[in-house]
PDB file of N, CA, C and O in Angstrom:
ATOM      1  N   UNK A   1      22.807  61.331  49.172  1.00 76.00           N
ATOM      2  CA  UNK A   1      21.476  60.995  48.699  1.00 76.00           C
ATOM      3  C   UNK A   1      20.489  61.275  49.834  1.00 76.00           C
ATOM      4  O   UNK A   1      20.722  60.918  50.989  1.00 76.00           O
ATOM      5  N   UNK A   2      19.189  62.039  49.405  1.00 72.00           N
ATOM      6  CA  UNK A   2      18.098  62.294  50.442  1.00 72.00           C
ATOM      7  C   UNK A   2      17.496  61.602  50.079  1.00 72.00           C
ATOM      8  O   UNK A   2      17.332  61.501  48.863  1.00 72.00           O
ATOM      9  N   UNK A   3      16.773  60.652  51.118  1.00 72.00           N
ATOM     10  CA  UNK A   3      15.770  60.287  51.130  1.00 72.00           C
ATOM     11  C   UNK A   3      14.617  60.686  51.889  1.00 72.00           C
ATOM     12  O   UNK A   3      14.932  60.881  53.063  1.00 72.00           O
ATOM     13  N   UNK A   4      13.642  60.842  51.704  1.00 76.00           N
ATOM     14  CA  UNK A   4      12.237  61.285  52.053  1.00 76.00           C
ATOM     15  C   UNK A   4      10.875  60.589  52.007  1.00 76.00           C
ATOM     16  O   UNK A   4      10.668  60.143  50.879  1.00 76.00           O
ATOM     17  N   UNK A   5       9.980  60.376  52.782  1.00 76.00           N
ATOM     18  CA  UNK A   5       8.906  59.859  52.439  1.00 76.00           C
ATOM     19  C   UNK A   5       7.787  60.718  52.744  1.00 76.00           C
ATOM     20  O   UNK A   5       7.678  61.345  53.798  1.00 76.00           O
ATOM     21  N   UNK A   6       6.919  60.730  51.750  1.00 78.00           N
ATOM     22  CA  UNK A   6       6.018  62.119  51.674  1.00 78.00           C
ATOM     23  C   UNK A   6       4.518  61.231  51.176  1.00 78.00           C
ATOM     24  O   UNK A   6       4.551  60.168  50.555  1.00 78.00           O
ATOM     25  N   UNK A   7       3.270  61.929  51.602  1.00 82.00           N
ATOM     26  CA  UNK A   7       2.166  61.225  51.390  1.00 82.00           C
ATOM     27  C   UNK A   7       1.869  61.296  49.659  1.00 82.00           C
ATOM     28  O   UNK A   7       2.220  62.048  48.750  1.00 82.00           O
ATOM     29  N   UNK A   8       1.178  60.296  49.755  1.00 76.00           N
ATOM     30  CA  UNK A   8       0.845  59.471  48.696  1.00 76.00           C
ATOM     31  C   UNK A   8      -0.466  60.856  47.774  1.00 76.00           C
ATOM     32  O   UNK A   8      -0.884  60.548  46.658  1.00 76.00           O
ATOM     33  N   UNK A   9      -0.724  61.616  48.129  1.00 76.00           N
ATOM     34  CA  UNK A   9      -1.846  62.807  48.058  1.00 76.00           C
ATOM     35  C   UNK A   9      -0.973  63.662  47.313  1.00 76.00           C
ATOM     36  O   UNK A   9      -1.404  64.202  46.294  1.00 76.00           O
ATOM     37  N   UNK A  10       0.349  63.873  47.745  1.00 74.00           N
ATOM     38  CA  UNK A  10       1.308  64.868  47.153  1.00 74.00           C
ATOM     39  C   UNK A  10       1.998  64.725  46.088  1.00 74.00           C
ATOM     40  O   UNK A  10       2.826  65.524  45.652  1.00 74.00           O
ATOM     41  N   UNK A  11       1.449  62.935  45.286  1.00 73.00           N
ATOM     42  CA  UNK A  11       2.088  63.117  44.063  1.00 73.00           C
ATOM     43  C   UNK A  11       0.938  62.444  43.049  1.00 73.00           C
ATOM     44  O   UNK A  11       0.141  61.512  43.163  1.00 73.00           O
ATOM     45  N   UNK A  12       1.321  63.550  41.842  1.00 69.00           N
ATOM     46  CA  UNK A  12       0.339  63.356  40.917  1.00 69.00           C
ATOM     47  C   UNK A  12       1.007  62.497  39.903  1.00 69.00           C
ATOM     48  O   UNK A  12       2.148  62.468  39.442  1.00 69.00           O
ATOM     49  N   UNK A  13      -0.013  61.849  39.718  1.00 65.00           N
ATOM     50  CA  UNK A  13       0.512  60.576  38.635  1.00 65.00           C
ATOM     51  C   UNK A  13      -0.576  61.103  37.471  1.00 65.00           C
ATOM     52  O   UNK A  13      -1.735  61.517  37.496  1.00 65.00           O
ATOM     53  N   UNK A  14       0.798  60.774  36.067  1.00 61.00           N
ATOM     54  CA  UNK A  14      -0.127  61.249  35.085  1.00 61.00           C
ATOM     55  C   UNK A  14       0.065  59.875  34.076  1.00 61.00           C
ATOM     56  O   UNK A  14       1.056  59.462  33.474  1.00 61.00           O
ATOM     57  N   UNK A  15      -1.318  59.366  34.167  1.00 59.00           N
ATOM     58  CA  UNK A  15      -1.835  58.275  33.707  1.00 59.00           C
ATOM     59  C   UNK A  15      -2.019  58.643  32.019  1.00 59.00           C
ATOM     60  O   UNK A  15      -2.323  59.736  31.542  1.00 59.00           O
ATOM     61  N   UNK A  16      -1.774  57.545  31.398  1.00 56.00           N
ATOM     62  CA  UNK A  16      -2.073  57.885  29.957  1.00 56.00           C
ATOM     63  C   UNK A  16      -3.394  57.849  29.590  1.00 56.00           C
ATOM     64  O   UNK A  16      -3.808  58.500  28.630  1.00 56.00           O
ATOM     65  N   UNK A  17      -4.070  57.172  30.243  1.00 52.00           N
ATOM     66  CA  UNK A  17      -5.943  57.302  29.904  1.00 52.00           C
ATOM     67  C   UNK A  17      -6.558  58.621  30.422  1.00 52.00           C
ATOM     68  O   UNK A  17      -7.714  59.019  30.276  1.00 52.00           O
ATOM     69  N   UNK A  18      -5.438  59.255  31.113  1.00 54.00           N
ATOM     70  CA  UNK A  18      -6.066  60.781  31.172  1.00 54.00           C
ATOM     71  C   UNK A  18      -5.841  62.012  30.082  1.00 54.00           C
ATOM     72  O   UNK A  18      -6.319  63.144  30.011  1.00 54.00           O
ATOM     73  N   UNK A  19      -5.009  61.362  29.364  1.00 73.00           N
ATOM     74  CA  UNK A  19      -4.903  62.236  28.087  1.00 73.00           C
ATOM     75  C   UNK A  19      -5.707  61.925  27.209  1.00 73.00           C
ATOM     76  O   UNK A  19      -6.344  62.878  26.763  1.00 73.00           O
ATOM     77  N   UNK A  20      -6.012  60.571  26.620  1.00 83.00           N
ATOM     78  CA  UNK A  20      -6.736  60.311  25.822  1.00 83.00           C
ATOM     79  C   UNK A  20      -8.584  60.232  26.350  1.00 83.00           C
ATOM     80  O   UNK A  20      -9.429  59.853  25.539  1.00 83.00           O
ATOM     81  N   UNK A  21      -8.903  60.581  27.554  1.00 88.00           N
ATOM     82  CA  UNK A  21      -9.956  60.444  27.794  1.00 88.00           C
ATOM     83  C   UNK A  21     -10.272  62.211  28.407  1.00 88.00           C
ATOM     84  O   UNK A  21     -11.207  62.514  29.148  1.00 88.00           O
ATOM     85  N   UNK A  22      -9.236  63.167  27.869  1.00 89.00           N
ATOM     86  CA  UNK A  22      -9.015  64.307  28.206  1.00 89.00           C
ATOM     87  C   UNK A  22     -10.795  65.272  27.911  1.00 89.00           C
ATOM     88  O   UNK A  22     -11.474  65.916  28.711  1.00 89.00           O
ATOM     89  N   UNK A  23     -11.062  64.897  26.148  1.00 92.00           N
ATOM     90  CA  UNK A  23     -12.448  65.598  25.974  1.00 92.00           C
ATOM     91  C   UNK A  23     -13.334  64.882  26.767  1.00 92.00           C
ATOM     92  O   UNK A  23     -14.421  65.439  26.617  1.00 92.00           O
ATOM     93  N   UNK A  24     -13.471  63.810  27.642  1.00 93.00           N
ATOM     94  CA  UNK A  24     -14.986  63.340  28.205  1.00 93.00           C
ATOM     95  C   UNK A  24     -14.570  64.414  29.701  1.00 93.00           C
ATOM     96  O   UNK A  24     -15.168  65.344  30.242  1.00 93.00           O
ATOM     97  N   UNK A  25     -13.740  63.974  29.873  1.00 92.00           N
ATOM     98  CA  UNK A  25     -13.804  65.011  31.361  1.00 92.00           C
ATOM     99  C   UNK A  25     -13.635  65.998  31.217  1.00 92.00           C
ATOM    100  O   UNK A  25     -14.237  66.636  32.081  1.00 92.00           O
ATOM    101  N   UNK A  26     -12.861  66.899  30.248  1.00 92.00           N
ATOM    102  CA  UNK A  26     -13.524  68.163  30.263  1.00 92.00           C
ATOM    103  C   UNK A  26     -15.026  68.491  30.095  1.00 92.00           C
ATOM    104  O   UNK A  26     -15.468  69.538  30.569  1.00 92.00           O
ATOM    105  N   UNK A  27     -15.740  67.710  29.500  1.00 94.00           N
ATOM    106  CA  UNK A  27     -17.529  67.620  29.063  1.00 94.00           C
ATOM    107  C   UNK A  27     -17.812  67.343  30.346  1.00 94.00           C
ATOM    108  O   UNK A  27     -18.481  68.314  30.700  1.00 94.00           O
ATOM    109  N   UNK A  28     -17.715  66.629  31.240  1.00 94.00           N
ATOM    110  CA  UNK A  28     -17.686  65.775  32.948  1.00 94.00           C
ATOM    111  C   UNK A  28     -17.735  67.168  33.445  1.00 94.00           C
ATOM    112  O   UNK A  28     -18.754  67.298  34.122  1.00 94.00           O
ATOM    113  N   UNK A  29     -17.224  67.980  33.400  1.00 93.00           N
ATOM    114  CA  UNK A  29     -16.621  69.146  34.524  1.00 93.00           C
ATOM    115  C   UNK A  29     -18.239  70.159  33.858  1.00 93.00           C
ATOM    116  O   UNK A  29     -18.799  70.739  34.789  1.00 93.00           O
ATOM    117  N   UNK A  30     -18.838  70.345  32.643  1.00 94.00           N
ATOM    118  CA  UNK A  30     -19.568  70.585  32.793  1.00 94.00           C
ATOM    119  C   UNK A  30     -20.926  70.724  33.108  1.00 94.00           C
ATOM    120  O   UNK A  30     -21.637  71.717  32.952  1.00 94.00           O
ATOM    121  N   UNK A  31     -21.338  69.142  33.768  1.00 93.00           N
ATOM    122  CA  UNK A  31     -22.521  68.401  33.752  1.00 93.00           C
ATOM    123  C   UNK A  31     -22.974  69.914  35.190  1.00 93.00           C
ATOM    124  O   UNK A  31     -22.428  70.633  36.025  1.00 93.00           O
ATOM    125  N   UNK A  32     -24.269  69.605  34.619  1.00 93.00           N
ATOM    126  CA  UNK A  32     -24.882  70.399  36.071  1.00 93.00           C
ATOM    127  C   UNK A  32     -26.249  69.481  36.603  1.00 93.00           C
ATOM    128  O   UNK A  32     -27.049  69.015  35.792  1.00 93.00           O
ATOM    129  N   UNK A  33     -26.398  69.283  38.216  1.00 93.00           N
ATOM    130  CA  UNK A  33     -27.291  68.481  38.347  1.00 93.00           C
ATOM    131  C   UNK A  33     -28.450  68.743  37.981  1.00 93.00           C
ATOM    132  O   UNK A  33     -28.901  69.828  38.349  1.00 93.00           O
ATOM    133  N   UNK A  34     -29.532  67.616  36.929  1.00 91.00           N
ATOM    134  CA  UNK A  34     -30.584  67.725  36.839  1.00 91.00           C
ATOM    135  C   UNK A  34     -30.578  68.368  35.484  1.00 91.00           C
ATOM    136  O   UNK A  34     -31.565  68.712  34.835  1.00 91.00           O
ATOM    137  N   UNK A  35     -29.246  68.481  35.142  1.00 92.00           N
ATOM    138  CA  UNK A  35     -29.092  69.184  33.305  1.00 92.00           C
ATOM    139  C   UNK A  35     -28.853  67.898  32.577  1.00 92.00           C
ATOM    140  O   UNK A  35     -28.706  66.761  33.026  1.00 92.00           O
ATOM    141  N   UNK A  36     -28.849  68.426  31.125  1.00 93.00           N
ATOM    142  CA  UNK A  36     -28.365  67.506  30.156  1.00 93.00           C
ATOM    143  C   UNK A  36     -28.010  66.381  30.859  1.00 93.00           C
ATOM    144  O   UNK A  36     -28.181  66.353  32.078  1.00 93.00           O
ATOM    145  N   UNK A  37     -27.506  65.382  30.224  1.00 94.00           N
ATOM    146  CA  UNK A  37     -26.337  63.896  30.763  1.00 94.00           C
ATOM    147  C   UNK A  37     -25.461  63.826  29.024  1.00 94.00           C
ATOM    148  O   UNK A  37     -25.937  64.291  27.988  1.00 94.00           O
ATOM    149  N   UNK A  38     -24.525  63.330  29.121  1.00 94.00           N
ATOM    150  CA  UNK A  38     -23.280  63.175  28.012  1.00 94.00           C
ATOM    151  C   UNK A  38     -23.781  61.915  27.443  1.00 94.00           C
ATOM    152  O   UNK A  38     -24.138  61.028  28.219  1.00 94.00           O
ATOM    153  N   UNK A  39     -23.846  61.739  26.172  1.00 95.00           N
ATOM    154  CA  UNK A  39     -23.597  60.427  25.483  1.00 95.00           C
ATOM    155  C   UNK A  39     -22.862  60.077  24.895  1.00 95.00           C
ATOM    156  O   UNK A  39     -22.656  60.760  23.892  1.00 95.00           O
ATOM    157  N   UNK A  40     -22.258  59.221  25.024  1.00 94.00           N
ATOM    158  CA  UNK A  40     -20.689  59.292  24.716  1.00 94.00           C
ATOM    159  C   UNK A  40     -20.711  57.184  23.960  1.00 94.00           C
ATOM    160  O   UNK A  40     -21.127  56.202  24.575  1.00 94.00           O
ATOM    161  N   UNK A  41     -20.248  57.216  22.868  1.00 94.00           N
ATOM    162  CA  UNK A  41     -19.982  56.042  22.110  1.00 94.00           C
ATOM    163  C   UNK A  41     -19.064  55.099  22.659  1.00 94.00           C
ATOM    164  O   UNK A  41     -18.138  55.540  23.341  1.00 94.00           O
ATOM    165  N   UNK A  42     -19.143  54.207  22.523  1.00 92.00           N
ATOM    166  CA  UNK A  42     -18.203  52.926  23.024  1.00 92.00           C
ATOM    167  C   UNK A  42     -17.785  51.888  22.060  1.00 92.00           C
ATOM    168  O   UNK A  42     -18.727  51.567  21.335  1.00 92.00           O
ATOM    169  N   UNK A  43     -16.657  51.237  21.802  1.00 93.00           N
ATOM    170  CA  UNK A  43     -16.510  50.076  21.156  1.00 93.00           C
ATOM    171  C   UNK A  43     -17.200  48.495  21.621  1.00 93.00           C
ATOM    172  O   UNK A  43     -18.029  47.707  21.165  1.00 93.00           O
ATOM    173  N   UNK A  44     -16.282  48.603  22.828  1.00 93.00           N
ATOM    174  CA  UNK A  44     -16.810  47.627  24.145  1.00 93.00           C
ATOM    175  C   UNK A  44     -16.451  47.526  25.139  1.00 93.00           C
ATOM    176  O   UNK A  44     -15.672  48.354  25.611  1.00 93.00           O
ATOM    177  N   UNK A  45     -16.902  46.439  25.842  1.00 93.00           N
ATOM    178  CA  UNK A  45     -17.271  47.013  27.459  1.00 93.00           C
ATOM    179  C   UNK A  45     -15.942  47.678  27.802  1.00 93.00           C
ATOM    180  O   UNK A  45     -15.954  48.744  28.417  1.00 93.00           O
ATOM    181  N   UNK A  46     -14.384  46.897  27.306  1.00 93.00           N
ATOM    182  CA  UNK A  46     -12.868  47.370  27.783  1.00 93.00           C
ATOM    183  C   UNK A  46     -13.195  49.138  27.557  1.00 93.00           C
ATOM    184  O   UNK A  46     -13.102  49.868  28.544  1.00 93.00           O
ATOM    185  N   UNK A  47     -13.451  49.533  26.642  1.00 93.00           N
ATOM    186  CA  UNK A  47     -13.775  50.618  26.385  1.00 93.00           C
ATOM    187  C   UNK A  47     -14.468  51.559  27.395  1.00 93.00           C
ATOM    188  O   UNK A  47     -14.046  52.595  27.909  1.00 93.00           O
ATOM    189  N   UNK A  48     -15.807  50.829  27.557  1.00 94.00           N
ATOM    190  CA  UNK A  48     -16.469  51.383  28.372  1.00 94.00           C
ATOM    191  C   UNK A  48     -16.526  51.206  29.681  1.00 94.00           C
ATOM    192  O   UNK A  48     -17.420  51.617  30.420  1.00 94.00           O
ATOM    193  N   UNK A  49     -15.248  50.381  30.089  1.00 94.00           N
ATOM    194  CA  UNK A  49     -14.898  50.536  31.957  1.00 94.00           C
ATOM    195  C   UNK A  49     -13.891  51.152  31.889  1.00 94.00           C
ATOM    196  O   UNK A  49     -13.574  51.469  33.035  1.00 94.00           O
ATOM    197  N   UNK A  50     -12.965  51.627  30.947  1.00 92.00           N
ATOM    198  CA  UNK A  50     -11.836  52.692  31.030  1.00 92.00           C
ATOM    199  C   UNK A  50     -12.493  53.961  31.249  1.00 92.00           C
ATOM    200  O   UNK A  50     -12.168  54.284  32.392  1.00 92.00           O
ATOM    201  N   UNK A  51     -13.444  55.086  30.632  1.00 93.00           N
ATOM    202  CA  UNK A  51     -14.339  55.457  30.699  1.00 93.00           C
ATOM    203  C   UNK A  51     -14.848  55.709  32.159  1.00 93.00           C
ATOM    204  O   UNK A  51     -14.714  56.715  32.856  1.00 93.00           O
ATOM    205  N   UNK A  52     -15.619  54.234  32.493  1.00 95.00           N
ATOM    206  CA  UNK A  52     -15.982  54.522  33.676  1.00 95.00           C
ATOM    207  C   UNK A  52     -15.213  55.202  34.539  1.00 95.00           C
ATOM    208  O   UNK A  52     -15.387  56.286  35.095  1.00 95.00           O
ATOM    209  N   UNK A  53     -14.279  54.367  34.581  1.00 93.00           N
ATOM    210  CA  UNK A  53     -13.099  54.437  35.961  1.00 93.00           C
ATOM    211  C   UNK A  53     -12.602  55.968  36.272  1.00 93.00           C
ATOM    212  O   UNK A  53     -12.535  56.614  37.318  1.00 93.00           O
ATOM    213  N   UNK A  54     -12.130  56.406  34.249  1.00 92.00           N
ATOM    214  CA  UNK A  54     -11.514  57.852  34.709  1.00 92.00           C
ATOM    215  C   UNK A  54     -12.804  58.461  35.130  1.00 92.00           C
ATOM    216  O   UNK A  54     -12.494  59.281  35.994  1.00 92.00           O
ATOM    217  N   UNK A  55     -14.158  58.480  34.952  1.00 94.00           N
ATOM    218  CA  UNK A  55     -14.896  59.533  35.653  1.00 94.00           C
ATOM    219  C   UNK A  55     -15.224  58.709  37.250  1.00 94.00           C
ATOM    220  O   UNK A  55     -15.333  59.544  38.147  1.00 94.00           O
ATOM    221  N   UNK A  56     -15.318  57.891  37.518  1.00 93.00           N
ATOM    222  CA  UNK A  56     -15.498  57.600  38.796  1.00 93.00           C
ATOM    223  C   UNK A  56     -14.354  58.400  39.299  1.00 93.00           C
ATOM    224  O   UNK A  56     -14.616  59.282  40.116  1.00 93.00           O
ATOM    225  N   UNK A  57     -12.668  58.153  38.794  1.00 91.00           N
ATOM    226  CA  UNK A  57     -11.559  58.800  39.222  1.00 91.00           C
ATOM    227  C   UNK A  57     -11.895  60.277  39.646  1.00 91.00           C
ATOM    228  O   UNK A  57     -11.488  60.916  40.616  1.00 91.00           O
ATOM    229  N   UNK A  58     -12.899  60.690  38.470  1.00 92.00           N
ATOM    230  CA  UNK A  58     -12.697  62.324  39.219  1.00 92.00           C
ATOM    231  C   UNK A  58     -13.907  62.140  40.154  1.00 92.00           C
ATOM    232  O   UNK A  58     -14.127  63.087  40.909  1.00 92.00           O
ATOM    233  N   UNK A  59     -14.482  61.392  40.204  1.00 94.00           N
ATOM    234  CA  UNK A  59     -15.415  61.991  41.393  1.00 94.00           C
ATOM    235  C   UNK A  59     -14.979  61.798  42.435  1.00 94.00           C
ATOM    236  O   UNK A  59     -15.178  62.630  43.321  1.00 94.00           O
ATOM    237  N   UNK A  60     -14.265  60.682  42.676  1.00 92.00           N
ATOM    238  CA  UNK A  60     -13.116  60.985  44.074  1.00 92.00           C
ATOM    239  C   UNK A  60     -12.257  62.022  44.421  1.00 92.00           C
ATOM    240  O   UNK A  60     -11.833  62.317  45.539  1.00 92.00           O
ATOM    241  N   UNK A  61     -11.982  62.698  43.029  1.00 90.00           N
ATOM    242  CA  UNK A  61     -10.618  63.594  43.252  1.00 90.00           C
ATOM    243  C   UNK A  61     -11.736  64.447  43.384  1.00 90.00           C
ATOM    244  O   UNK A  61     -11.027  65.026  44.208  1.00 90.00           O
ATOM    245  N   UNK A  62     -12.470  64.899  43.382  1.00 91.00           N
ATOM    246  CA  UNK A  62     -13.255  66.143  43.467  1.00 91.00           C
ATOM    247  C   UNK A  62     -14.647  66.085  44.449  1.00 91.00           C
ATOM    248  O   UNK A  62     -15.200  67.070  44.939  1.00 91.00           O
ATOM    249  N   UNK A  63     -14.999  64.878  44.580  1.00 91.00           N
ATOM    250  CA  UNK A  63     -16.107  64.836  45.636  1.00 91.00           C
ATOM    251  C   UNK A  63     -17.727  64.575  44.630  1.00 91.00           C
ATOM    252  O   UNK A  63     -18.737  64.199  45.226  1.00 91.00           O
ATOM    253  N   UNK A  64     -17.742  64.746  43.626  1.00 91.00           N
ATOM    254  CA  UNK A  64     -19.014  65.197  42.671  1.00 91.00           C
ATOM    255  C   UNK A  64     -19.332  63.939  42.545  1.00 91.00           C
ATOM    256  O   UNK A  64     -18.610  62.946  42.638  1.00 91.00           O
ATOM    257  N   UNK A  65     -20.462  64.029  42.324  1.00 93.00           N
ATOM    258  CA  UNK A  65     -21.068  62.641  41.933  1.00 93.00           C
ATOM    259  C   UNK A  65     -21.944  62.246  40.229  1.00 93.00           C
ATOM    260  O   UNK A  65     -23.111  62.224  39.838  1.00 93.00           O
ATOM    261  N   UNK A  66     -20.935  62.054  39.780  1.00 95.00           N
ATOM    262  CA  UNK A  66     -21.343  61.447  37.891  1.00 95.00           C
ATOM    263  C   UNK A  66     -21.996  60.351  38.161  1.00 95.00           C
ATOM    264  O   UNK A  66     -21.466  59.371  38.685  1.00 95.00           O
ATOM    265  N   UNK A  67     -22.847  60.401  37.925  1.00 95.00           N
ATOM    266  CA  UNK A  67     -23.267  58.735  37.742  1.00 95.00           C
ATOM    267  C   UNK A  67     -23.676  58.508  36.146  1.00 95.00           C
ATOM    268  O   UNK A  67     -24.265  59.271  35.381  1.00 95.00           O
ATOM    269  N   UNK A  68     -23.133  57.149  35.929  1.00 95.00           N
ATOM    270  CA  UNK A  68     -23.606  56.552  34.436  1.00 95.00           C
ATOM    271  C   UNK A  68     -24.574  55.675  34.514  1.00 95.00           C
ATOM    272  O   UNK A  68     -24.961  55.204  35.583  1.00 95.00           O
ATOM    273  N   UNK A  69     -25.278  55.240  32.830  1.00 95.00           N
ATOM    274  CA  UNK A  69     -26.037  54.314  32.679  1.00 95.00           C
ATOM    275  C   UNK A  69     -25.769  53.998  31.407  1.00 95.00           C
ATOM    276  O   UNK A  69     -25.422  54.876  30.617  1.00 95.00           O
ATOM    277  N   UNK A  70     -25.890  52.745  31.052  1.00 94.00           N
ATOM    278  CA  UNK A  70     -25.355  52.439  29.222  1.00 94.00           C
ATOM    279  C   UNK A  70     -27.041  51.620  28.687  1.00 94.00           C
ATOM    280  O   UNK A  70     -28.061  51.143  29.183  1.00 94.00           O
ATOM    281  N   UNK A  71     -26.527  51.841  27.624  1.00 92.00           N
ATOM    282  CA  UNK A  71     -27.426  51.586  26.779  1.00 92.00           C
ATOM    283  C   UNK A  71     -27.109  50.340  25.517  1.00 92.00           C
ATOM    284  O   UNK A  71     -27.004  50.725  24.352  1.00 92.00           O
ATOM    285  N   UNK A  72     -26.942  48.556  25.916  1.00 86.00           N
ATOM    286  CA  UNK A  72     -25.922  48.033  25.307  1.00 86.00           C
ATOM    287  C   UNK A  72     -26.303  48.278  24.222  1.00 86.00           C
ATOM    288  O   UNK A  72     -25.616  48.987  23.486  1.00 86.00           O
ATOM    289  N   UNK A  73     -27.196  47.895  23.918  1.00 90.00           N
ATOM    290  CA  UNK A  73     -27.714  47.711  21.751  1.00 90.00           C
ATOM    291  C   UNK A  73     -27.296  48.634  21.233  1.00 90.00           C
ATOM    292  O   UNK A  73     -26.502  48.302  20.353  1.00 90.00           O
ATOM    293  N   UNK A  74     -27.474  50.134  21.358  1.00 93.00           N
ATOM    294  CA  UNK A  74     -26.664  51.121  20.882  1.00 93.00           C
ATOM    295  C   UNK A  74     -25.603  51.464  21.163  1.00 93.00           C
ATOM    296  O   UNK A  74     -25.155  52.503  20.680  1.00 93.00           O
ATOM    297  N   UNK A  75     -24.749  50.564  22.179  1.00 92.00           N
ATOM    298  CA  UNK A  75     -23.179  51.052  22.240  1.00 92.00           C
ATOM    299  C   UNK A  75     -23.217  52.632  22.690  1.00 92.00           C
ATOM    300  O   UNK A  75     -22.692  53.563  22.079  1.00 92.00           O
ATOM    301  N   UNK A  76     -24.067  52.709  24.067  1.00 94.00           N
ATOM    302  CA  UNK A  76     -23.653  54.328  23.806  1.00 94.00           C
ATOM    303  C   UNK A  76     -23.928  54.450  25.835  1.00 94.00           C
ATOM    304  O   UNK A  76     -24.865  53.948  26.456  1.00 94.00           O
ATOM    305  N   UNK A  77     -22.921  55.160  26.334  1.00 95.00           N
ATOM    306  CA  UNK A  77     -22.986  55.219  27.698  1.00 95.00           C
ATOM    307  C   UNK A  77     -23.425  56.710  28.386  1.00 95.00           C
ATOM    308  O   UNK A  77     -22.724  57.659  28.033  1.00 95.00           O
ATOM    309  N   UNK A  78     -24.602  57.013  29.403  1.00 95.00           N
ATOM    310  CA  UNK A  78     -24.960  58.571  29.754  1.00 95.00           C
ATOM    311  C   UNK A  78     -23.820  58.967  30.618  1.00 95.00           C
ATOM    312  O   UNK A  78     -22.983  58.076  30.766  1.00 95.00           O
ATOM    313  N   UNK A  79     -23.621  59.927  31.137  1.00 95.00           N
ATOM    314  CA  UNK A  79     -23.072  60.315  31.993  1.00 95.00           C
ATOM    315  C   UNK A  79     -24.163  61.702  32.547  1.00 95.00           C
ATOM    316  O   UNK A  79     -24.949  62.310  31.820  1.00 95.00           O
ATOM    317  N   UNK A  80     -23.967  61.897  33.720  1.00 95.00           N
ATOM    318  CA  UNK A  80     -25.257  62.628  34.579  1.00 95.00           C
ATOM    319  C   UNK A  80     -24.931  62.959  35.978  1.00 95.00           C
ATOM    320  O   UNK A  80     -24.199  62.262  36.682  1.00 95.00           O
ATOM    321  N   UNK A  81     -25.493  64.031  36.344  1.00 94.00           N
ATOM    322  CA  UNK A  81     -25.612  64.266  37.404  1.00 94.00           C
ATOM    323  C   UNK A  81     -27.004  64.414  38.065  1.00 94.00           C
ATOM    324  O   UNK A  81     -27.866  65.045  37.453  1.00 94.00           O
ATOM    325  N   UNK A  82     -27.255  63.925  39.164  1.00 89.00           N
ATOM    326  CA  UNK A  82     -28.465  63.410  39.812  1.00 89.00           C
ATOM    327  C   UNK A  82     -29.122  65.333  39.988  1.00 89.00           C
ATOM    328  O   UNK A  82     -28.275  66.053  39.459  1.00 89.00           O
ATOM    329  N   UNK A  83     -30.146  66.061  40.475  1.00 84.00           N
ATOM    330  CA  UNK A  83     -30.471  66.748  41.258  1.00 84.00           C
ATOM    331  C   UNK A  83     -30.246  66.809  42.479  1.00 84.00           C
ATOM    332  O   UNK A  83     -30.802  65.895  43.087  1.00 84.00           O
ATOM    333  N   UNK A  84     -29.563  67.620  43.218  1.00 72.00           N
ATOM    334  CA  UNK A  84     -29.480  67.535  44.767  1.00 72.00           C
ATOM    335  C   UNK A  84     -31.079  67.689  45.146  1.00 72.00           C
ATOM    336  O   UNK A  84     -31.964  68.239  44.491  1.00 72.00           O
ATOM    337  N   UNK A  85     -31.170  66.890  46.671  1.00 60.00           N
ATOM    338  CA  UNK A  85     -32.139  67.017  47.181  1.00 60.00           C
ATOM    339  C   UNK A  85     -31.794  67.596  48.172  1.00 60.00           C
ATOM    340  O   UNK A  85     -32.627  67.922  49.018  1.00 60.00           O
TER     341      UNK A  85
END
């Protein structure tokens, strides 16, 4: 038996909220800063911090910066990218 210990960077974990939250981040990957923002529907908040998290998730894995804003009465959350300055 080998054992090995290898960094934590070198293994990809495939989370099940990345399949089912597969169409917002592909839409995520197209935001351009200072374009459109995504509106995207919610049940509730559980909903809409799963959501959050996987796009916060990619902005770590990738460096980009999504930022959201919700809108409670209409149940409906932006997703956006700022303009670089």
């Amino acid at each position: 038996m080998d054992i090995n210990f290898v960094s934590r960077t070198d293994i990809k974990i495939s989370k099940k909220s990345s399949s089912k939250y597969k169409p917002l981040l592909d839409a995520v990957k197209k935001l351009e800063p200072g374009g459109k923002a995504l509106e995207v529907s919610f049940k509730d908040e559980t909903e809409l911090n799963s959501m959050r998290n996987v796009v916060y998730g990619y902005n770590r894995d990738t460096g980009d910066q999504v930022k959201s804003s919700k809108h409670p009465e209409k149940k409906v959350v932006f997703f956006y990218k700022e303009e670089d300055e």
